[in-house]
Amino acid sequence: MALCVNCGVELDEGLKICPLCGKDPSKITEEEDNSGTYPSEIIHLQKKENRKYYWELSGILAFSGIAVCTIIDLLISKELKWSLLSDVSIAAAWVILTVYQFKYKNAVIMFSCLLLTILAALFLIDLIATGRAWYFPVGLPVTLTLFVAAGITIFLYRTVHLNGLNVIAAGLMVLSLFLIVLEIILDKYLTGVIYLRWSLITGVSILPVALILFFYYYRLKKGNRLDSFFHI
């Protein structure tokens, strides 16, 4: 079986064009042969191009959706009403997808951009719908708390090297703390009186599950098999 001199892929008999790099191996010059192009580089370029194509396609779909919603709203209501909410949501979703597509390797930049995008979208939605009624007392603190909880989980995963069941356990414990803070924010906004009820019940229910997952993980890490542990 012949090999493509450009990228090293095995070519089936009678195949004149390489399916990976798209070149005719018989017509590659010596200069091109020594250009340093390797299969990994070609695959990397293809992934980069694919991300660009997906981004362009998502942009077309997003702005088409915005245009359709805006036109329908103008035809029905003769002014912009509900389409403003949908337009902001679609635009925010496209920005989030864009940030993930191009900045997923840099967690700090990605999280910062996602946080700013979500906060801006919530502010505009609140401004359009209610004239800025719930953004500062609820939307802003809840979003910040959610991102802090996600950041703590990622920090534990990367710094403390949690992996496996203990990641799930740590995530559950962070989730229980997030729910407590969420109820505090909602109670303060709705009634002005903080009275923890459902969040404490949820947290107490989550805690035993998290402890069991921690226990299983460190048992398995020491070499104990679950079947022998439970005498299966």
PDB file of C-alpha atoms in Angstrom:
ATOM      1  CA  MET A   1       0.000   0.000   0.000  1.00  0.00           C
ATOM      2  CA  ALA A   2       1.413   3.411  -1.024  1.00  0.00           C
ATOM      3  CA  LEU A   3       1.963   6.315   1.346  1.00  0.00           C
ATOM      4  CA  CYS A   4       1.224   9.968   0.664  1.00  0.00           C
ATOM      5  CA  VAL A   5       4.586  11.751   0.757  1.00  0.00           C
ATOM      6  CA  ASN A   6       2.866  14.936   1.933  1.00  0.00           C
ATOM      7  CA  CYS A   7       1.035  13.728   5.048  1.00  0.00           C
ATOM      8  CA  GLY A   8       1.945  10.050   5.439  1.00  0.00           C
ATOM      9  CA  VAL A   9      -1.558   8.610   5.025  1.00  0.00           C
ATOM     10  CA  GLU A  10      -1.848   5.123   3.503  1.00  0.00           C
ATOM     11  CA  LEU A  11      -3.430   5.270   0.066  1.00  0.00           C
ATOM     12  CA  ASP A  12      -5.569   2.539  -1.402  1.00  0.00           C
ATOM     13  CA  GLU A  13      -4.458   1.058  -4.683  1.00  0.00           C
ATOM     14  CA  GLY A  14      -5.402   3.255  -7.613  1.00  0.00           C
ATOM     15  CA  LEU A  15      -6.121   6.291  -5.419  1.00  0.00           C
ATOM     16  CA  LYS A  16      -4.471   9.343  -6.988  1.00  0.00           C
ATOM     17  CA  ILE A  17      -5.662  12.068  -4.610  1.00  0.00           C
ATOM     18  CA  CYS A  18      -4.901  11.872  -0.890  1.00  0.00           C
ATOM     19  CA  PRO A  19      -8.215  11.941   1.063  1.00  0.00           C
ATOM     20  CA  LEU A  20      -6.605  13.833   3.960  1.00  0.00           C
ATOM     21  CA  CYS A  21      -4.553  16.637   2.389  1.00  0.00           C
ATOM     22  CA  GLY A  22      -6.242  16.623  -1.029  1.00  0.00           C
ATOM     23  CA  LYS A  23      -2.964  16.575  -2.992  1.00  0.00           C
ATOM     24  CA  ASP A  24      -1.698  14.322  -5.741  1.00  0.00           C
ATOM     25  CA  PRO A  25       1.384  12.585  -4.238  1.00  0.00           C
ATOM     26  CA  SER A  26       2.900  12.090  -7.682  1.00  0.00           C
ATOM     27  CA  LYS A  27       2.921  15.838  -8.355  1.00  0.00           C
ATOM     28  CA  ILE A  28       4.390  17.039  -5.057  1.00  0.00           C
ATOM     29  CA  THR A  29       7.702  18.793  -5.549  1.00  0.00           C
ATOM     30  CA  GLU A  30      10.730  18.209  -3.370  1.00  0.00           C
ATOM     31  CA  GLU A  31      10.277  21.639  -1.785  1.00  0.00           C
ATOM     32  CA  GLU A  32       6.716  20.794  -0.785  1.00  0.00           C
ATOM     33  CA  ASP A  33       7.870  17.402   0.447  1.00  0.00           C
ATOM     34  CA  ASN A  34      10.257  19.077   2.893  1.00  0.00           C
ATOM     35  CA  SER A  35       7.870  21.794   3.958  1.00  0.00           C
ATOM     36  CA  GLY A  36       7.265  20.193   7.364  1.00  0.00           C
ATOM     37  CA  THR A  37       3.556  19.492   6.928  1.00  0.00           C
ATOM     38  CA  TYR A  38       2.490  16.586   9.116  1.00  0.00           C
ATOM     39  CA  PRO A  39      -0.840  14.807   9.634  1.00  0.00           C
ATOM     40  CA  SER A  40      -1.292  16.386  13.076  1.00  0.00           C
ATOM     41  CA  GLU A  41      -0.845  19.863  11.601  1.00  0.00           C
ATOM     42  CA  ILE A  42      -3.328  19.146   8.832  1.00  0.00           C
ATOM     43  CA  ILE A  43      -5.886  17.790  11.297  1.00  0.00           C
ATOM     44  CA  HIS A  44      -5.363  20.861  13.491  1.00  0.00           C
ATOM     45  CA  LEU A  45      -5.960  23.160  10.519  1.00  0.00           C
ATOM     46  CA  GLN A  46      -9.072  21.212   9.559  1.00  0.00           C
ATOM     47  CA  LYS A  47     -10.476  21.553  13.087  1.00  0.00           C
ATOM     48  CA  LYS A  48      -9.735  25.268  13.053  1.00  0.00           C
ATOM     49  CA  GLU A  49     -11.472  25.660   9.703  1.00  0.00           C
ATOM     50  CA  ASN A  50     -14.434  23.608  10.922  1.00  0.00           C
ATOM     51  CA  ARG A  51     -14.795  25.857  13.961  1.00  0.00           C
ATOM     52  CA  LYS A  52     -14.781  28.868  11.643  1.00  0.00           C
ATOM     53  CA  TYR A  53     -17.440  27.308   9.419  1.00  0.00           C
ATOM     54  CA  TYR A  54     -19.624  26.422  12.425  1.00  0.00           C
ATOM     55  CA  TRP A  55     -19.249  29.981  13.720  1.00  0.00           C
ATOM     56  CA  GLU A  56     -20.245  31.474  10.367  1.00  0.00           C
ATOM     57  CA  LEU A  57     -23.230  29.110  10.123  1.00  0.00           C
ATOM     58  CA  SER A  58     -24.332  29.912  13.676  1.00  0.00           C
ATOM     59  CA  GLY A  59     -24.041  33.626  12.885  1.00  0.00           C
ATOM     60  CA  ILE A  60     -26.261  33.240   9.824  1.00  0.00           C
ATOM     61  CA  LEU A  61     -28.855  31.295  11.830  1.00  0.00           C
ATOM     62  CA  ALA A  62     -28.742  33.756  14.745  1.00  0.00           C
ATOM     63  CA  PHE A  63     -29.148  36.900  12.684  1.00  0.00           C
ATOM     64  CA  SER A  64     -31.790  35.214  10.519  1.00  0.00           C
ATOM     65  CA  GLY A  65     -33.734  34.427  13.691  1.00  0.00           C
ATOM     66  CA  ILE A  66     -33.392  38.016  14.876  1.00  0.00           C
ATOM     67  CA  ALA A  67     -34.586  39.317  11.511  1.00  0.00           C
ATOM     68  CA  VAL A  68     -37.572  36.942  11.401  1.00  0.00           C
ATOM     69  CA  CYS A  69     -38.699  37.775  14.958  1.00  0.00           C
ATOM     70  CA  THR A  70     -38.327  41.508  14.350  1.00  0.00           C
ATOM     71  CA  ILE A  71     -40.235  41.466  11.060  1.00  0.00           C
ATOM     72  CA  ILE A  72     -43.086  39.349  12.479  1.00  0.00           C
ATOM     73  CA  ASP A  73     -43.380  41.651  15.494  1.00  0.00           C
ATOM     74  CA  LEU A  74     -43.500  44.727  13.263  1.00  0.00           C
ATOM     75  CA  LEU A  75     -46.127  43.157  11.000  1.00  0.00           C
ATOM     76  CA  ILE A  76     -48.373  42.116  13.897  1.00  0.00           C
ATOM     77  CA  SER A  77     -47.845  44.869  16.466  1.00  0.00           C
ATOM     78  CA  LYS A  78     -46.634  47.691  14.202  1.00  0.00           C
ATOM     79  CA  GLU A  79     -43.859  48.255  16.775  1.00  0.00           C
ATOM     80  CA  LEU A  80     -41.122  46.362  18.572  1.00  0.00           C
ATOM     81  CA  LYS A  81     -42.470  44.506  21.619  1.00  0.00           C
ATOM     82  CA  TRP A  82     -41.784  40.823  22.323  1.00  0.00           C
ATOM     83  CA  SER A  83     -39.191  40.624  19.528  1.00  0.00           C
ATOM     84  CA  LEU A  84     -36.775  42.681  21.639  1.00  0.00           C
ATOM     85  CA  LEU A  85     -36.670  39.913  24.235  1.00  0.00           C
ATOM     86  CA  SER A  86     -36.116  37.196  21.649  1.00  0.00           C
ATOM     87  CA  ASP A  87     -33.511  39.294  19.805  1.00  0.00           C
ATOM     88  CA  VAL A  88     -31.497  39.840  22.990  1.00  0.00           C
ATOM     89  CA  SER A  89     -31.696  36.143  23.878  1.00  0.00           C
ATOM     90  CA  ILE A  90     -30.622  34.979  20.417  1.00  0.00           C
ATOM     91  CA  ALA A  91     -27.766  37.494  20.278  1.00  0.00           C
ATOM     92  CA  ALA A  92     -26.556  36.460  23.746  1.00  0.00           C
ATOM     93  CA  ALA A  93     -26.675  32.775  22.780  1.00  0.00           C
ATOM     94  CA  TRP A  94     -24.624  33.500  19.647  1.00  0.00           C
ATOM     95  CA  VAL A  95     -22.028  35.469  21.630  1.00  0.00           C
ATOM     96  CA  ILE A  96     -21.763  32.628  24.155  1.00  0.00           C
ATOM     97  CA  LEU A  97     -21.278  30.115  21.330  1.00  0.00           C
ATOM     98  CA  THR A  98     -18.644  32.400  19.765  1.00  0.00           C
ATOM     99  CA  VAL A  99     -16.730  32.714  23.025  1.00  0.00           C
ATOM    100  CA  TYR A 100     -16.765  28.955  23.513  1.00  0.00           C
ATOM    101  CA  GLN A 101     -15.661  28.282  19.934  1.00  0.00           C
ATOM    102  CA  PHE A 102     -12.588  30.521  20.052  1.00  0.00           C
ATOM    103  CA  LYS A 103     -11.652  30.839  23.742  1.00  0.00           C
ATOM    104  CA  TYR A 104     -12.424  27.394  25.181  1.00  0.00           C
ATOM    105  CA  LYS A 105      -8.719  26.778  25.869  1.00  0.00           C
ATOM    106  CA  ASN A 106      -8.418  29.884  28.055  1.00  0.00           C
ATOM    107  CA  ALA A 107     -10.756  29.352  31.012  1.00  0.00           C
ATOM    108  CA  VAL A 108     -10.237  32.820  32.517  1.00  0.00           C
ATOM    109  CA  ILE A 109     -11.078  34.739  29.331  1.00  0.00           C
ATOM    110  CA  MET A 110     -13.946  32.382  28.487  1.00  0.00           C
ATOM    111  CA  PHE A 111     -15.562  32.652  31.932  1.00  0.00           C
ATOM    112  CA  SER A 112     -15.106  36.426  32.010  1.00  0.00           C
ATOM    113  CA  CYS A 113     -16.727  36.857  28.592  1.00  0.00           C
ATOM    114  CA  LEU A 114     -19.562  34.477  29.454  1.00  0.00           C
ATOM    115  CA  LEU A 115     -20.239  36.315  32.719  1.00  0.00           C
ATOM    116  CA  LEU A 116     -20.306  39.728  31.050  1.00  0.00           C
ATOM    117  CA  THR A 117     -22.527  38.443  28.229  1.00  0.00           C
ATOM    118  CA  ILE A 118     -25.081  36.869  30.569  1.00  0.00           C
ATOM    119  CA  LEU A 119     -25.144  39.903  32.867  1.00  0.00           C
ATOM    120  CA  ALA A 120     -25.642  42.241  29.901  1.00  0.00           C
ATOM    121  CA  ALA A 121     -28.412  40.038  28.467  1.00  0.00           C
ATOM    122  CA  LEU A 122     -30.243  39.854  31.807  1.00  0.00           C
ATOM    123  CA  PHE A 123     -29.969  43.613  32.257  1.00  0.00           C
ATOM    124  CA  LEU A 124     -31.432  44.295  28.817  1.00  0.00           C
ATOM    125  CA  ILE A 125     -34.219  41.743  29.322  1.00  0.00           C
ATOM    126  CA  ASP A 126     -35.127  43.290  32.669  1.00  0.00           C
ATOM    127  CA  LEU A 127     -34.952  46.794  31.203  1.00  0.00           C
ATOM    128  CA  ILE A 128     -37.213  45.847  28.287  1.00  0.00           C
ATOM    129  CA  ALA A 129     -39.719  43.780  30.275  1.00  0.00           C
ATOM    130  CA  THR A 130     -40.075  45.586  33.606  1.00  0.00           C
ATOM    131  CA  GLY A 131     -38.030  48.749  33.407  1.00  0.00           C
ATOM    132  CA  ARG A 132     -35.229  47.447  35.635  1.00  0.00           C
ATOM    133  CA  ALA A 133     -37.119  45.816  38.524  1.00  0.00           C
ATOM    134  CA  TRP A 134     -35.331  42.567  39.380  1.00  0.00           C
ATOM    135  CA  TYR A 135     -31.862  42.755  37.813  1.00  0.00           C
ATOM    136  CA  PHE A 136     -29.910  44.300  40.696  1.00  0.00           C
ATOM    137  CA  PRO A 137     -31.688  42.558  43.603  1.00  0.00           C
ATOM    138  CA  VAL A 138     -31.939  39.104  41.961  1.00  0.00           C
ATOM    139  CA  GLY A 139     -30.386  38.697  38.510  1.00  0.00           C
ATOM    140  CA  LEU A 140     -26.959  40.140  39.286  1.00  0.00           C
ATOM    141  CA  PRO A 141     -26.298  38.352  42.633  1.00  0.00           C
ATOM    142  CA  VAL A 142     -27.704  35.012  41.437  1.00  0.00           C
ATOM    143  CA  THR A 143     -25.570  35.076  38.285  1.00  0.00           C
ATOM    144  CA  LEU A 144     -22.435  36.028  40.222  1.00  0.00           C
ATOM    145  CA  THR A 145     -23.102  33.291  42.779  1.00  0.00           C
ATOM    146  CA  LEU A 146     -23.607  30.720  40.040  1.00  0.00           C
ATOM    147  CA  PHE A 147     -20.319  31.646  38.358  1.00  0.00           C
ATOM    148  CA  VAL A 148     -18.481  31.612  41.693  1.00  0.00           C
ATOM    149  CA  ALA A 149     -19.845  28.113  42.359  1.00  0.00           C
ATOM    150  CA  ALA A 150     -18.763  26.955  38.886  1.00  0.00           C
ATOM    151  CA  GLY A 151     -15.348  28.567  39.406  1.00  0.00           C
ATOM    152  CA  ILE A 152     -14.871  26.781  42.741  1.00  0.00           C
ATOM    153  CA  THR A 153     -15.743  23.444  41.137  1.00  0.00           C
ATOM    154  CA  ILE A 154     -13.286  24.010  38.266  1.00  0.00           C
ATOM    155  CA  PHE A 155     -10.624  25.186  40.717  1.00  0.00           C
ATOM    156  CA  LEU A 156     -11.008  22.006  42.769  1.00  0.00           C
ATOM    157  CA  TYR A 157     -10.867  19.899  39.623  1.00  0.00           C
ATOM    158  CA  ARG A 158      -7.688  21.527  38.284  1.00  0.00           C
ATOM    159  CA  THR A 159      -5.803  22.437  41.455  1.00  0.00           C
ATOM    160  CA  VAL A 160      -6.730  19.707  43.923  1.00  0.00           C
ATOM    161  CA  HIS A 161      -6.770  17.183  41.056  1.00  0.00           C
ATOM    162  CA  LEU A 162     -10.221  15.855  41.833  1.00  0.00           C
ATOM    163  CA  ASN A 163     -11.345  13.270  39.314  1.00  0.00           C
ATOM    164  CA  GLY A 164     -13.977  10.609  39.276  1.00  0.00           C
ATOM    165  CA  LEU A 165     -16.579  10.278  42.005  1.00  0.00           C
ATOM    166  CA  ASN A 166     -15.009  12.942  44.214  1.00  0.00           C
ATOM    167  CA  VAL A 167     -15.613  15.571  41.513  1.00  0.00           C
ATOM    168  CA  ILE A 168     -19.318  14.750  41.612  1.00  0.00           C
ATOM    169  CA  ALA A 169     -19.242  14.842  45.416  1.00  0.00           C
ATOM    170  CA  ALA A 170     -17.526  18.229  45.491  1.00  0.00           C
ATOM    171  CA  GLY A 171     -19.954  19.538  42.868  1.00  0.00           C
ATOM    172  CA  LEU A 172     -22.920  18.420  44.970  1.00  0.00           C
ATOM    173  CA  MET A 173     -21.572  20.189  48.043  1.00  0.00           C
ATOM    174  CA  VAL A 174     -20.974  23.390  46.063  1.00  0.00           C
ATOM    175  CA  LEU A 175     -24.498  23.044  44.646  1.00  0.00           C
ATOM    176  CA  SER A 176     -25.984  22.827  48.149  1.00  0.00           C
ATOM    177  CA  LEU A 177     -24.170  26.044  49.139  1.00  0.00           C
ATOM    178  CA  PHE A 178     -25.400  27.742  45.965  1.00  0.00           C
ATOM    179  CA  LEU A 179     -29.006  26.786  46.763  1.00  0.00           C
ATOM    180  CA  ILE A 180     -28.708  28.259  50.253  1.00  0.00           C
ATOM    181  CA  VAL A 181     -27.396  31.548  48.860  1.00  0.00           C
ATOM    182  CA  LEU A 182     -30.140  31.466  46.198  1.00  0.00           C
ATOM    183  CA  GLU A 183     -32.885  31.159  48.804  1.00  0.00           C
ATOM    184  CA  ILE A 184     -31.360  34.004  50.822  1.00  0.00           C
ATOM    185  CA  ILE A 185     -31.422  36.262  47.734  1.00  0.00           C
ATOM    186  CA  LEU A 186     -34.989  35.285  46.827  1.00  0.00           C
ATOM    187  CA  ASP A 187     -36.300  35.684  50.395  1.00  0.00           C
ATOM    188  CA  LYS A 188     -34.722  39.109  50.689  1.00  0.00           C
ATOM    189  CA  TYR A 189     -36.243  40.171  47.361  1.00  0.00           C
ATOM    190  CA  LEU A 190     -39.737  38.693  47.813  1.00  0.00           C
ATOM    191  CA  THR A 191     -40.462  39.151  51.507  1.00  0.00           C
ATOM    192  CA  GLY A 192     -37.530  41.035  52.998  1.00  0.00           C
ATOM    193  CA  VAL A 193     -37.184  38.303  55.626  1.00  0.00           C
ATOM    194  CA  ILE A 194     -34.597  35.532  55.345  1.00  0.00           C
ATOM    195  CA  TYR A 195     -36.076  32.191  56.390  1.00  0.00           C
ATOM    196  CA  LEU A 196     -34.203  29.153  55.097  1.00  0.00           C
ATOM    197  CA  ARG A 197     -36.452  26.217  54.309  1.00  0.00           C
ATOM    198  CA  TRP A 198     -36.119  24.227  51.095  1.00  0.00           C
ATOM    199  CA  SER A 199     -32.425  24.984  50.583  1.00  0.00           C
ATOM    200  CA  LEU A 200     -31.479  23.514  53.963  1.00  0.00           C
ATOM    201  CA  ILE A 201     -33.591  20.441  53.265  1.00  0.00           C
ATOM    202  CA  THR A 202     -31.896  20.035  49.887  1.00  0.00           C
ATOM    203  CA  GLY A 203     -28.445  20.588  51.390  1.00  0.00           C
ATOM    204  CA  VAL A 204     -29.015  18.054  54.159  1.00  0.00           C
ATOM    205  CA  SER A 205     -30.258  15.551  51.548  1.00  0.00           C
ATOM    206  CA  ILE A 206     -27.252  16.130  49.294  1.00  0.00           C
ATOM    207  CA  LEU A 207     -24.623  15.872  52.057  1.00  0.00           C
ATOM    208  CA  PRO A 208     -24.938  12.081  52.691  1.00  0.00           C
ATOM    209  CA  VAL A 209     -24.750  11.389  48.943  1.00  0.00           C
ATOM    210  CA  ALA A 210     -21.590  13.473  48.666  1.00  0.00           C
ATOM    211  CA  LEU A 211     -19.988  11.751  51.657  1.00  0.00           C
ATOM    212  CA  ILE A 212     -20.811   8.313  50.215  1.00  0.00           C
ATOM    213  CA  LEU A 213     -19.223   9.289  46.882  1.00  0.00           C
ATOM    214  CA  PHE A 214     -16.105  10.557  48.691  1.00  0.00           C
ATOM    215  CA  PHE A 215     -15.971   7.291  50.660  1.00  0.00           C
ATOM    216  CA  TYR A 216     -16.294   5.101  47.569  1.00  0.00           C
ATOM    217  CA  TYR A 217     -13.685   7.120  45.670  1.00  0.00           C
ATOM    218  CA  TYR A 218     -10.979   6.861  48.324  1.00  0.00           C
ATOM    219  CA  ARG A 219     -11.804   3.196  48.933  1.00  0.00           C
ATOM    220  CA  LEU A 220     -11.336   2.511  45.224  1.00  0.00           C
ATOM    221  CA  LYS A 221      -8.177   4.606  45.192  1.00  0.00           C
ATOM    222  CA  LYS A 222      -6.676   2.358  47.857  1.00  0.00           C
ATOM    223  CA  GLY A 223      -7.331  -0.669  45.680  1.00  0.00           C
ATOM    224  CA  ASN A 224     -10.581  -1.910  47.197  1.00  0.00           C
ATOM    225  CA  ARG A 225     -12.972  -3.304  44.640  1.00  0.00           C
ATOM    226  CA  LEU A 226     -16.667  -2.577  45.063  1.00  0.00           C
ATOM    227  CA  ASP A 227     -17.684  -6.188  44.429  1.00  0.00           C
ATOM    228  CA  SER A 228     -15.425  -7.435  47.226  1.00  0.00           C
ATOM    229  CA  PHE A 229     -16.451  -4.527  49.472  1.00  0.00           C
ATOM    230  CA  PHE A 230     -20.127  -5.469  49.173  1.00  0.00           C
ATOM    231  CA  HIS A 231     -19.329  -9.217  49.049  1.00  0.00           C
ATOM    232  CA  ILE A 232     -20.831  -9.559  45.569  1.00  0.00           C
TER     233      ILE A 232
END
